[in-house]
XYZ file of C-alpha atoms in Angstrom:
637
model
C -94.438 -59.336 -90.892
C -92.427 -62.358 -89.756
C -92.004 -63.436 -86.137
C -89.404 -66.073 -85.320
C -90.277 -68.934 -82.950
C -86.812 -70.355 -82.299
C -86.329 -70.035 -78.541
C -87.631 -71.698 -75.391
C -88.971 -75.007 -76.644
C -89.669 -77.894 -74.292
C -88.237 -81.016 -75.909
C -89.263 -84.497 -74.752
C -86.768 -86.917 -76.229
C -86.096 -90.640 -76.561
C -85.475 -90.987 -72.834
C -88.876 -89.376 -72.063
C -87.101 -86.558 -70.223
C -88.019 -82.966 -70.961
C -85.460 -80.203 -71.401
C -85.441 -76.636 -72.703
C -83.882 -76.253 -76.138
C -83.573 -73.636 -78.843
C -84.025 -74.336 -82.506
C -82.519 -75.553 -84.748
C -82.423 -78.893 -82.957
C -81.990 -82.602 -83.564
C -81.899 -85.517 -81.153
C -79.465 -87.498 -83.317
C -76.510 -85.099 -83.359
C -74.423 -87.579 -81.322
C -75.851 -91.080 -81.738
C -76.312 -90.500 -85.470
C -72.563 -90.065 -85.896
C -70.942 -92.695 -83.662
C -71.504 -95.852 -85.696
C -73.379 -99.014 -84.920
C -76.381 -98.251 -87.121
C -78.354 -97.826 -83.921
C -79.231 -94.153 -83.706
C -82.632 -93.619 -82.169
C -85.484 -93.261 -84.624
C -88.973 -92.599 -83.356
C -91.311 -89.815 -82.215
C -90.254 -86.911 -80.027
C -92.230 -83.864 -78.936
C -91.481 -80.153 -79.082
C -93.668 -77.638 -77.285
C -93.495 -73.873 -76.869
C -95.701 -70.993 -75.825
C -96.049 -67.664 -77.591
C -98.180 -64.559 -77.350
C -100.557 -63.711 -80.134
C -98.731 -61.526 -82.654
C -100.056 -58.020 -83.232
C -102.378 -58.083 -86.230
C -105.633 -56.607 -87.493
C -108.125 -59.460 -87.161
C -110.506 -57.893 -89.661
C -107.956 -57.447 -92.414
C -105.081 -59.787 -91.657
C -104.417 -63.470 -91.030
C -101.570 -65.454 -89.516
C -99.682 -68.408 -90.985
C -97.493 -70.843 -89.100
C -94.463 -71.856 -91.172
C -91.886 -74.621 -90.777
C -88.828 -74.612 -93.043
C -87.666 -78.133 -92.235
C -88.836 -80.893 -89.876
C -87.502 -84.420 -90.288
C -89.260 -86.504 -91.251
C -92.986 -86.334 -90.430
C -94.692 -83.664 -88.361
C -98.042 -83.438 -86.613
C -98.673 -79.885 -85.460
C -101.171 -78.922 -82.760
C -102.016 -75.357 -81.790
C -103.930 -74.898 -78.544
C -104.912 -78.554 -78.592
C -106.273 -78.458 -82.146
C -104.590 -80.185 -85.108
C -103.521 -77.675 -87.736
C -101.232 -79.576 -90.098
C -99.529 -82.849 -90.939
C -96.502 -83.045 -93.204
C -94.459 -85.931 -94.594
C -90.996 -85.062 -95.866
C -88.088 -83.751 -93.873
C -86.481 -81.150 -96.089
C -89.074 -78.684 -97.385
C -91.165 -75.749 -96.202
C -94.780 -76.241 -95.150
C -97.289 -73.889 -93.572
C -100.932 -73.387 -92.634
C -103.321 -70.545 -91.802
C -103.789 -70.712 -88.021
C -105.716 -67.478 -87.467
C -108.857 -69.195 -86.205
C -106.865 -71.180 -83.619
C -105.012 -68.272 -82.034
C -105.529 -67.079 -78.465
C -103.868 -64.355 -76.437
C -101.416 -66.979 -75.142
C -100.784 -70.017 -77.321
C -99.404 -73.511 -76.885
C -97.709 -74.979 -79.961
C -97.018 -78.709 -79.910
C -95.129 -80.577 -82.647
C -94.772 -84.346 -82.742
C -91.764 -85.167 -84.925
C -91.243 -88.684 -86.226
C -88.180 -90.058 -88.033
C -89.035 -93.711 -87.433
C -88.801 -96.470 -90.003
C -91.848 -96.653 -92.288
C -92.827 -97.673 -95.797
C -94.086 -94.415 -97.299
C -91.852 -91.395 -96.500
C -88.470 -91.006 -98.174
C -85.643 -91.527 -97.400
C -85.652 -94.875 -95.615
C -82.439 -96.485 -96.849
C -79.349 -94.483 -97.735
C -75.712 -93.802 -96.901
C -76.369 -90.912 -94.525
C -78.021 -90.309 -91.175
C -81.692 -89.245 -91.088
C -81.531 -86.779 -88.210
C -84.850 -86.299 -86.419
C -85.922 -82.866 -85.243
C -87.017 -79.326 -86.047
C -83.739 -78.296 -87.605
C -84.694 -75.228 -89.635
C -86.608 -72.037 -88.854
C -90.154 -71.800 -87.488
C -92.018 -68.542 -88.113
C -95.331 -66.787 -87.738
C -96.286 -64.830 -90.865
C -98.767 -61.972 -90.576
C -100.277 -61.197 -93.998
C -103.268 -59.419 -95.428
C -106.331 -61.620 -95.801
C -106.040 -60.762 -99.478
C -102.649 -62.180 -100.321
C -100.557 -64.127 -102.757
C -101.059 -67.859 -102.379
C -99.214 -69.393 -99.433
C -101.051 -72.711 -99.408
C -99.695 -74.472 -102.501
C -96.762 -76.757 -101.615
C -94.924 -74.121 -99.616
C -94.736 -71.642 -102.479
C -95.183 -67.886 -102.549
C -97.780 -67.458 -105.329
C -95.298 -66.167 -107.912
C -93.661 -67.826 -110.910
C -91.357 -66.051 -113.362
C -90.098 -67.781 -116.515
C -87.395 -65.923 -118.487
C -86.870 -66.402 -122.208
C -83.809 -64.866 -123.868
C -83.398 -64.216 -127.596
C -81.001 -61.910 -129.457
C -80.201 -59.520 -126.635
C -83.776 -59.347 -125.415
C -85.419 -60.860 -122.341
C -89.085 -61.720 -122.045
C -90.136 -62.779 -118.556
C -93.529 -64.438 -118.309
C -94.958 -63.869 -114.842
C -97.799 -65.864 -113.319
C -99.286 -65.070 -109.931
C -101.917 -66.700 -107.766
C -103.884 -64.840 -105.108
C -107.299 -64.734 -103.416
C -108.311 -61.152 -104.332
C -110.054 -61.201 -107.725
C -110.819 -57.478 -107.596
C -107.219 -56.470 -106.923
C -104.604 -55.531 -109.495
C -101.160 -57.128 -109.680
C -98.216 -54.812 -110.425
C -94.944 -56.531 -111.266
C -91.623 -54.674 -111.262
C -88.157 -55.927 -112.162
C -85.293 -54.221 -110.325
C -81.619 -54.192 -111.198
C -79.051 -55.177 -108.605
C -78.576 -51.509 -107.686
C -82.310 -51.068 -107.038
C -83.111 -49.213 -110.252
C -86.308 -50.207 -112.041
C -85.627 -52.269 -115.163
C -89.139 -53.189 -116.317
C -92.760 -53.050 -115.202
C -96.022 -54.742 -116.167
C -99.516 -55.206 -114.759
C -101.833 -58.158 -114.554
C -102.250 -61.430 -112.721
C -100.417 -62.978 -115.635
C -98.169 -60.592 -117.511
C -94.911 -60.251 -119.428
C -91.867 -58.135 -118.572
C -89.725 -56.981 -121.511
C -86.066 -56.057 -121.164
C -83.454 -55.120 -123.777
C -79.769 -55.936 -123.327
C -80.270 -57.863 -120.080
C -77.355 -58.388 -117.745
C -76.912 -62.179 -117.772
C -76.376 -64.479 -114.820
C -73.062 -65.877 -116.012
C -71.812 -68.415 -113.492
C -69.084 -67.813 -110.929
C -67.484 -64.967 -112.901
C -70.596 -62.781 -113.039
C -73.584 -64.073 -111.027
C -75.838 -61.082 -111.657
C -79.327 -61.272 -110.183
C -82.397 -59.087 -110.629
C -85.206 -58.778 -108.096
C -88.761 -59.346 -109.212
C -91.453 -57.727 -107.062
C -95.161 -58.523 -107.340
C -97.586 -56.254 -105.497
C -101.273 -56.886 -104.894
C -102.946 -53.463 -105.146
C -106.533 -52.459 -104.399
C -107.820 -48.857 -104.379
C -104.249 -47.613 -104.440
C -103.267 -49.639 -101.353
C -100.614 -52.369 -101.474
C -102.209 -55.353 -99.785
C -99.390 -57.852 -100.219
C -95.951 -58.049 -101.783
C -93.661 -60.890 -102.877
C -90.012 -60.442 -103.821
C -87.755 -63.017 -105.389
C -84.377 -62.751 -107.036
C -84.002 -64.187 -110.513
C -81.149 -64.557 -112.950
C -81.398 -64.370 -116.722
C -79.413 -67.068 -118.495
C -79.620 -69.754 -121.133
C -78.147 -73.220 -120.907
C -78.121 -76.433 -122.870
C -76.377 -79.781 -122.895
C -74.744 -81.161 -126.002
C -74.172 -84.945 -125.761
C -70.902 -84.557 -127.676
C -69.623 -81.232 -126.305
C -70.978 -81.005 -122.761
C -72.644 -78.119 -120.943
C -73.179 -74.657 -122.430
C -74.033 -71.500 -120.472
C -75.225 -68.428 -122.335
C -74.174 -69.918 -125.642
C -70.593 -70.831 -124.752
C -68.965 -74.028 -123.572
C -68.919 -74.098 -119.776
C -67.615 -77.442 -118.481
C -69.236 -78.271 -115.155
C -66.782 -79.486 -112.535
C -67.899 -79.577 -108.958
C -68.693 -81.309 -105.722
C -71.591 -82.856 -103.856
C -72.584 -81.606 -100.439
C -74.415 -82.955 -97.405
C -75.628 -80.367 -94.918
C -74.688 -81.988 -91.582
C -71.930 -81.068 -89.142
C -70.013 -82.760 -86.363
C -72.002 -82.803 -83.103
C -74.657 -80.640 -84.786
C -76.256 -82.954 -87.326
C -78.558 -80.994 -89.615
C -79.268 -78.369 -86.946
C -76.958 -75.770 -88.455
C -77.023 -72.008 -88.932
C -76.269 -69.599 -91.764
C -72.682 -69.449 -90.550
C -72.154 -73.135 -91.394
C -73.817 -72.703 -94.787
C -71.569 -69.742 -95.554
C -68.432 -71.574 -94.476
C -69.269 -74.479 -96.776
C -69.827 -72.148 -99.712
C -66.557 -70.304 -99.165
C -64.654 -73.594 -99.086
C -66.368 -74.755 -102.266
C -65.510 -71.445 -103.917
C -61.883 -71.765 -102.774
C -61.471 -75.101 -104.499
C -62.573 -73.551 -107.795
C -65.751 -75.574 -108.327
C -68.462 -74.071 -110.524
C -71.271 -76.515 -109.768
C -72.732 -78.276 -106.716
C -74.895 -81.348 -106.486
C -77.101 -80.734 -103.449
C -77.643 -84.281 -102.319
C -79.850 -86.093 -101.533
C -82.785 -83.870 -100.596
C -84.040 -80.305 -100.720
C -81.547 -77.980 -99.037
C -82.127 -74.784 -97.100
C -83.509 -71.838 -99.089
C -80.628 -69.773 -97.785
C -78.141 -72.093 -99.452
C -79.909 -71.909 -102.833
C -80.024 -68.106 -102.471
C -76.301 -67.995 -101.871
C -75.656 -70.276 -104.844
C -77.543 -67.734 -106.970
C -75.360 -64.946 -105.552
C -72.091 -66.832 -106.001
C -72.812 -68.270 -109.434
C -72.769 -71.990 -108.665
C -74.732 -74.179 -111.082
C -76.912 -76.511 -109.003
C -78.326 -80.010 -109.359
C -81.348 -80.139 -106.995
C -83.051 -83.409 -106.090
C -85.504 -85.241 -103.864
C -84.624 -88.145 -101.522
C -86.135 -90.871 -103.718
C -83.181 -93.099 -102.995
C -81.786 -96.646 -102.754
C -85.074 -98.522 -102.624
C -88.425 -97.984 -104.306
C -91.254 -98.093 -101.781
C -94.534 -99.179 -103.395
C -96.407 -97.142 -100.786
C -94.188 -94.097 -101.250
C -95.289 -92.873 -104.675
C -97.405 -90.013 -103.346
C -94.498 -88.897 -101.188
C -92.156 -88.730 -104.182
C -94.729 -86.630 -106.010
C -95.361 -84.260 -103.115
C -91.648 -83.819 -102.416
C -90.989 -83.091 -106.095
C -93.819 -80.557 -106.232
C -92.432 -78.842 -103.137
C -88.911 -78.812 -104.567
C -90.022 -77.191 -107.822
C -92.626 -74.784 -106.438
C -90.295 -73.526 -103.698
C -87.188 -73.278 -105.896
C -88.352 -72.440 -109.405
C -86.956 -68.905 -109.219
C -83.343 -69.898 -108.508
C -81.086 -69.112 -111.450
C -78.503 -71.533 -110.103
C -80.691 -74.629 -110.554
C -80.443 -76.193 -114.026
C -81.841 -79.682 -113.409
C -84.238 -81.604 -111.180
C -82.982 -84.955 -109.903
C -85.726 -87.559 -109.653
C -83.839 -90.346 -107.875
C -80.501 -91.685 -106.665
C -79.256 -95.285 -106.863
C -82.834 -96.500 -106.889
C -81.958 -99.925 -108.290
C -79.766 -100.958 -105.330
C -82.476 -102.951 -103.550
C -85.671 -102.357 -105.531
C -87.787 -105.432 -106.105
C -90.866 -104.074 -107.871
C -89.087 -102.814 -110.995
C -92.253 -102.206 -113.026
C -93.760 -99.935 -110.385
C -90.406 -98.209 -109.891
C -90.068 -97.437 -113.605
C -93.623 -96.154 -113.740
C -92.935 -93.917 -110.724
C -89.944 -92.482 -112.597
C -91.995 -91.723 -115.681
C -94.576 -89.979 -113.502
C -91.898 -87.835 -111.853
C -90.140 -87.051 -115.120
C -93.396 -85.956 -116.734
C -94.331 -83.956 -113.645
C -91.042 -82.031 -113.768
C -91.561 -81.092 -117.409
C -95.173 -80.157 -116.780
C -94.303 -77.896 -113.856
C -91.100 -76.475 -115.328
C -90.587 -76.382 -119.064
C -87.240 -74.581 -118.737
C -85.104 -77.138 -116.906
C -83.777 -80.616 -117.570
C -84.373 -83.778 -115.584
C -81.710 -86.157 -114.373
C -81.070 -89.089 -112.061
C -78.059 -90.846 -110.563
C -77.463 -94.519 -111.319
C -75.284 -96.909 -109.375
C -72.862 -99.511 -110.738
C -75.424 -102.300 -110.529
C -77.680 -100.231 -112.773
C -76.079 -101.227 -116.068
C -75.908 -99.018 -119.163
C -78.876 -100.826 -120.734
C -81.140 -100.520 -117.689
C -84.406 -98.786 -118.601
C -84.159 -96.556 -115.543
C -81.046 -94.928 -116.992
C -82.879 -93.698 -120.083
C -85.975 -91.952 -118.714
C -84.666 -88.496 -117.822
C -83.070 -85.891 -120.090
C -79.649 -86.372 -118.528
C -78.029 -89.185 -116.609
C -75.270 -89.371 -114.053
C -73.475 -92.421 -112.753
C -72.243 -93.034 -109.222
C -69.143 -95.077 -109.966
C -66.268 -95.885 -107.632
C -64.049 -97.821 -110.020
C -60.623 -97.811 -108.448
C -62.040 -97.728 -104.935
C -64.685 -100.360 -104.322
C -63.312 -102.419 -107.192
C -59.726 -102.439 -108.513
C -58.743 -100.723 -111.724
C -58.806 -96.967 -112.225
C -58.531 -97.605 -115.966
C -62.051 -99.065 -115.863
C -63.409 -95.519 -115.730
C -62.017 -94.840 -119.206
C -63.347 -98.128 -120.518
C -66.809 -97.639 -119.055
C -67.213 -94.062 -120.256
C -65.908 -94.921 -123.697
C -68.310 -97.848 -123.988
C -71.364 -95.879 -122.891
C -70.595 -92.983 -125.217
C -70.017 -95.365 -128.106
C -73.324 -97.177 -127.566
C -75.334 -94.023 -126.704
C -73.555 -91.108 -128.431
C -76.650 -88.892 -128.106
C -77.216 -89.561 -124.403
C -75.678 -86.857 -122.151
C -73.668 -88.546 -119.424
C -71.812 -87.322 -116.360
C -70.431 -88.657 -113.106
C -72.884 -87.790 -110.338
C -70.579 -89.391 -107.771
C -67.011 -90.626 -107.667
C -64.636 -90.699 -104.750
C -62.294 -92.472 -102.395
C -62.109 -92.569 -98.613
C -59.195 -91.029 -96.761
C -58.292 -90.190 -93.189
C -55.804 -87.355 -92.633
C -53.993 -89.434 -89.996
C -53.464 -92.435 -92.300
C -50.544 -92.493 -94.721
C -48.560 -94.729 -97.024
C -45.326 -94.372 -98.963
C -46.784 -96.979 -101.317
C -50.494 -96.098 -101.426
C -52.975 -98.701 -102.534
C -56.696 -99.129 -102.853
C -58.371 -99.776 -99.518
C -55.705 -98.353 -97.238
C -57.780 -95.219 -96.490
C -54.603 -93.170 -96.769
C -54.493 -89.531 -97.727
C -51.997 -90.486 -100.421
C -54.183 -93.038 -102.198
C -57.060 -90.564 -102.261
C -54.749 -88.158 -104.097
C -53.658 -90.859 -106.558
C -57.297 -91.721 -107.211
C -58.442 -88.158 -107.771
C -55.535 -87.194 -110.010
C -56.427 -90.103 -112.264
C -60.089 -89.084 -112.314
C -59.316 -85.460 -113.135
C -57.176 -86.489 -116.083
C -59.752 -89.082 -117.145
C -62.485 -86.431 -117.322
C -60.191 -84.114 -119.282
C -60.097 -86.847 -121.929
C -63.929 -86.878 -122.051
C -65.129 -83.340 -122.963
C -68.586 -84.696 -123.818
C -69.402 -85.285 -120.132
C -72.073 -82.787 -119.082
C -70.943 -82.578 -115.434
C -68.798 -84.323 -112.834
C -69.308 -84.200 -109.057
C -66.801 -85.307 -106.427
C -68.339 -87.380 -103.677
C -68.006 -85.555 -101.364
C -66.796 -82.074 -100.541
C -66.990 -82.853 -96.809
C -66.901 -86.002 -94.709
C -70.390 -86.707 -93.389
C -72.184 -88.958 -90.940
C -73.430 -92.383 -91.980
C -74.158 -94.261 -88.788
C -74.221 -97.662 -90.529
C -70.565 -97.383 -91.577
C -67.474 -98.654 -89.793
C -64.467 -98.074 -92.008
C -61.193 -96.195 -91.845
C -60.904 -96.533 -88.077
C -63.685 -94.054 -87.283
C -67.169 -95.588 -87.124
C -70.279 -93.735 -88.191
C -68.607 -91.719 -90.927
C -68.177 -91.578 -94.681
C -64.636 -90.263 -95.227
C -64.774 -89.535 -98.952
C -64.732 -85.810 -98.271
C -61.950 -83.530 -99.456
C -62.340 -81.806 -96.084
C -62.962 -83.370 -92.683
C -66.389 -83.407 -91.056
C -65.508 -80.518 -88.730
C -64.180 -78.458 -91.701
C -60.822 -78.119 -89.919
C -58.533 -80.148 -92.198
C -58.231 -79.806 -95.949
C -56.943 -83.130 -97.210
C -54.253 -83.139 -99.888
C -56.892 -83.920 -102.500
C -58.508 -80.559 -101.768
C -55.339 -78.844 -102.976
C -55.114 -81.191 -105.947
C -58.528 -80.013 -107.122
C -57.591 -76.426 -106.389
C -54.589 -76.859 -108.703
C -56.851 -78.029 -111.527
C -59.826 -75.719 -110.979
C -58.895 -72.528 -109.164
C -57.448 -69.286 -110.545
C -56.260 -68.214 -107.082
C -52.434 -68.488 -107.145
C -51.096 -71.011 -104.645
C -48.568 -73.793 -104.162
C -48.883 -76.783 -101.810
C -46.564 -79.584 -100.700
C -48.601 -82.773 -100.380
C -47.870 -85.411 -97.760
C -46.993 -82.990 -94.948
C -48.795 -85.135 -92.407
C -46.707 -88.174 -93.386
C -43.752 -86.771 -91.461
C -41.977 -90.081 -90.722
C -40.591 -91.818 -93.826
C -38.288 -94.766 -94.350
C -35.521 -95.274 -96.898
C -32.822 -93.102 -98.396
C -35.126 -91.394 -100.885
C -38.726 -90.219 -100.880
C -41.192 -88.830 -103.393
C -42.516 -85.332 -102.789
C -45.642 -84.204 -104.642
C -46.385 -80.542 -105.255
C -49.771 -79.152 -106.330
C -50.081 -75.717 -107.883
C -51.779 -73.715 -110.605
C -48.511 -71.931 -111.352
C -46.346 -72.893 -114.376
C -43.005 -73.522 -112.671
C -41.772 -74.580 -109.212
C -38.485 -75.052 -107.355
C -38.028 -77.427 -104.415
C -35.377 -76.911 -101.734
C -34.331 -79.291 -98.964
C -32.482 -77.808 -96.005
C -31.753 -74.722 -98.079
C -30.308 -76.571 -101.100
C -32.056 -76.747 -104.471
C -33.350 -80.254 -105.164
C -34.737 -79.535 -108.632
C -37.112 -77.308 -110.547
C -39.985 -78.394 -112.738
C -42.508 -77.121 -115.233
C -45.911 -78.001 -113.816
C -49.045 -79.560 -115.241
C -51.050 -79.018 -112.029
C -48.758 -81.475 -110.237
C -45.034 -82.024 -109.985
C -43.122 -84.931 -108.424
C -39.623 -84.664 -106.946
C -37.265 -87.329 -105.635
C -35.582 -86.136 -102.444
C -32.437 -87.652 -100.931
C -33.396 -88.077 -97.304
C -31.478 -86.686 -94.339
C -32.421 -87.213 -90.721
C -34.446 -84.003 -90.797
C -35.655 -82.539 -94.090
C -36.945 -78.993 -94.151
C -38.616 -78.599 -97.516
C -39.516 -75.340 -99.211
C -41.273 -75.058 -102.549
C -41.303 -71.827 -104.511
C -43.567 -70.795 -107.349
C -42.635 -67.213 -108.117
C -43.370 -65.298 -104.924
C -45.440 -68.150 -103.484
C -44.036 -70.450 -100.807
C -44.991 -73.578 -98.908
C -43.010 -75.600 -96.390
C -42.937 -79.047 -94.822
C -40.681 -81.045 -92.528
C -39.999 -84.761 -93.006
C -38.044 -87.162 -90.792
C -36.080 -90.203 -91.868
C -36.938 -93.197 -89.655
C -35.860 -96.834 -89.564
C -39.331 -98.349 -89.250
C -42.726 -97.285 -90.662
C -44.821 -95.338 -88.201
C -47.551 -97.789 -87.092
C -49.962 -94.914 -86.448
C -50.157 -94.346 -90.210
C -51.821 -97.699 -90.847
C -55.564 -98.183 -90.475
C -56.674 -100.451 -87.652
C -59.176 -102.728 -89.315
C -62.421 -103.145 -87.446
C -63.706 -106.647 -86.959
C -67.092 -105.216 -87.750
C -65.902 -103.476 -90.931
C -69.118 -102.379 -92.590
C -70.255 -100.417 -95.562
C -73.749 -98.984 -95.218
C -75.292 -101.580 -97.557
C-alpha cells in the first residue's frame, strides 16, 4: 500500500517566514530564473503532520520514501533522525516503523548550499532547492523484497536474446529465507508468457516480441512474488523490453541487428516559474513535443530524471542516455558522492529498456585542477558501471577544451563531444574538419555529438543572420548545416541537440533575457516552437507537414526577400497575394526569392498541406528585431 504525503506542508524559507505549501515545491522557481547568479542557496525546512497509516504491526512495516530532494536532506520523524541523503535527483527511503506514533511530525531540512562534496556544484543550469518529487509512505510485509539498497526494489532482470529465443536471468533479494520466489513474465495484454521459481532463476521465451524503438516499443511486465505457505507476502512488478543493441565505430548504432541512426535531443526538466517542481502533465507535454519533432533518442541531462519519465520513454520507444551530475569540476571530496549517485542511477533504472548507456560525467575538464584524481575517479565509475550492469555501454561528454588526445576521452566505451563550432567560435565548417580528424586518428573509437546548438530568441530576427545575433534565422542556418554535416558522417553513434527546450541558468545574461539558456528549439514555457523545431521535423518526422520559416520577421526591407520553407514532402508551391511565385522539389528545405509588395500574403502548398504568412515591406529595419546587448553580458563560465 502507498500513501501520498504531498499536501499541507509548512515551509520555512530563506526569509525565515513560514507558509503552507503543497509538494512538489522549490524555493528557487523565481530567483533561479531571473539572472544575476544570485539565487538563494542554503537550508530550508519542510514540516508536515500525518496520522499513522493502517497496518498490521505484527506482520507489516512502514517505509518513508522520497523520490527527489535537492540537494541534501536530513529527515526527522517525531524528533528522531531517520535518514540523511546527499544527491538531489534519486529515490531514497528508510524503514520508520519503530518511530511511528498515532499522530506524526515529519521534518525535512533541505540544503542546496555550496559545498565541496555533493554534485553538481558548477554547471550551466540552476540547482533548484526543495522537495520537488513525490513523498510516500509504503506499507509492506515485514518479509519483503529489499527496499534498502540504493533506492531499488530487490529485483533485477537481465535479458539475453539469441536466434529468436529470449533468456531472462532474474535475481531477487529479500529478507525471507524460508519463502519461495515465483517470477512470471506477462505480455502487454496481460497473458502469461513465461514462469519460473527461485530466488535466482531464468525465464525462457521463444519468438519474443522485441522492443523496437519508436515504431514498436513493446514492453513485457515481470512480476516477482514472495510466497510462503501459499500466501503472497510481497510483490514487485517492473516493465522490461527485450532488445539487442550495439555500436559499430564505422557504421553507428544498431538496434535488434539493423542500422538505427540515433538522432535526438537533450532535455532539462525545469519549467518557467515552476523550476523542477513539475507534474506528470509537464513530463507528458515534453515527451509529446519530442515525439512530434521525430527524434528517436533523448539525452536526459545532467542528472537522474523522474522514474515516470523513464517509464514513458520505455512506452514511447525513445533510446535514452542516462547520466549522473558529475559535471564541470572534479571535487576531490566528492568521489563517494559520484559512486553513490551512480549506484542509485543503475539500481533504480536497470529495468528500463530505453536506457542503452550510463553517462559518467559531463565537461569535467572545464575547471578541474587535480587531473590524476579525476581520471582515477572516472576509471572507478567506468568499472563500477560494468560490474553492476554487463549489458550496457558507458559514455561521457567532453567539452572543446578536452582535446581528442585527452585521456579522459578514452576511458568509457563511447564518447560524445559538446561542441559549439559555429556559435561560440566562428566557422561551421570546423565541425566537418574536427569530426574527420578524430575519426581518422581513432577509427575504432565510437564518437557522437552529445551537445551542439545555437541560441535564439523568437523576437529577434535578421535578414542577414550571423553568429552571435541570437536571431531565429541564424539558429536555423546553424542547425541546417549541422544536420547535413551529420548526414555526411554515418559512423557517428548518436547526435543530441542542445537543447529541446530553453532552460534556466541563473548565471547567464545573453540574448536580452537574463537567467536563461536560449538554445532550445522551443521556448521555456513550451508556447513557441522556433523555426529550427520545424527544420528538424522536416528531417526527422514522418508526419506530413509544411512550414514557412521567418513568419515572426514580418517587417522586411528591400525589393526582394528570401523565404524558406521546411517540409518532409517532395514538392512545394509558393504563392504571394494569390499569384504563383515558383515551385520547387524539396530536400527538406526550399528557398524562394519573393518580389516584395507593401503587404505580402504568402501561401505554401505541398499537396493538400498548407501554411501561410504575412510579410510587410518597410523602409527601415525594425529595431525590435535586434538584440539589446547587456553591459553585463555573461556566459555561465
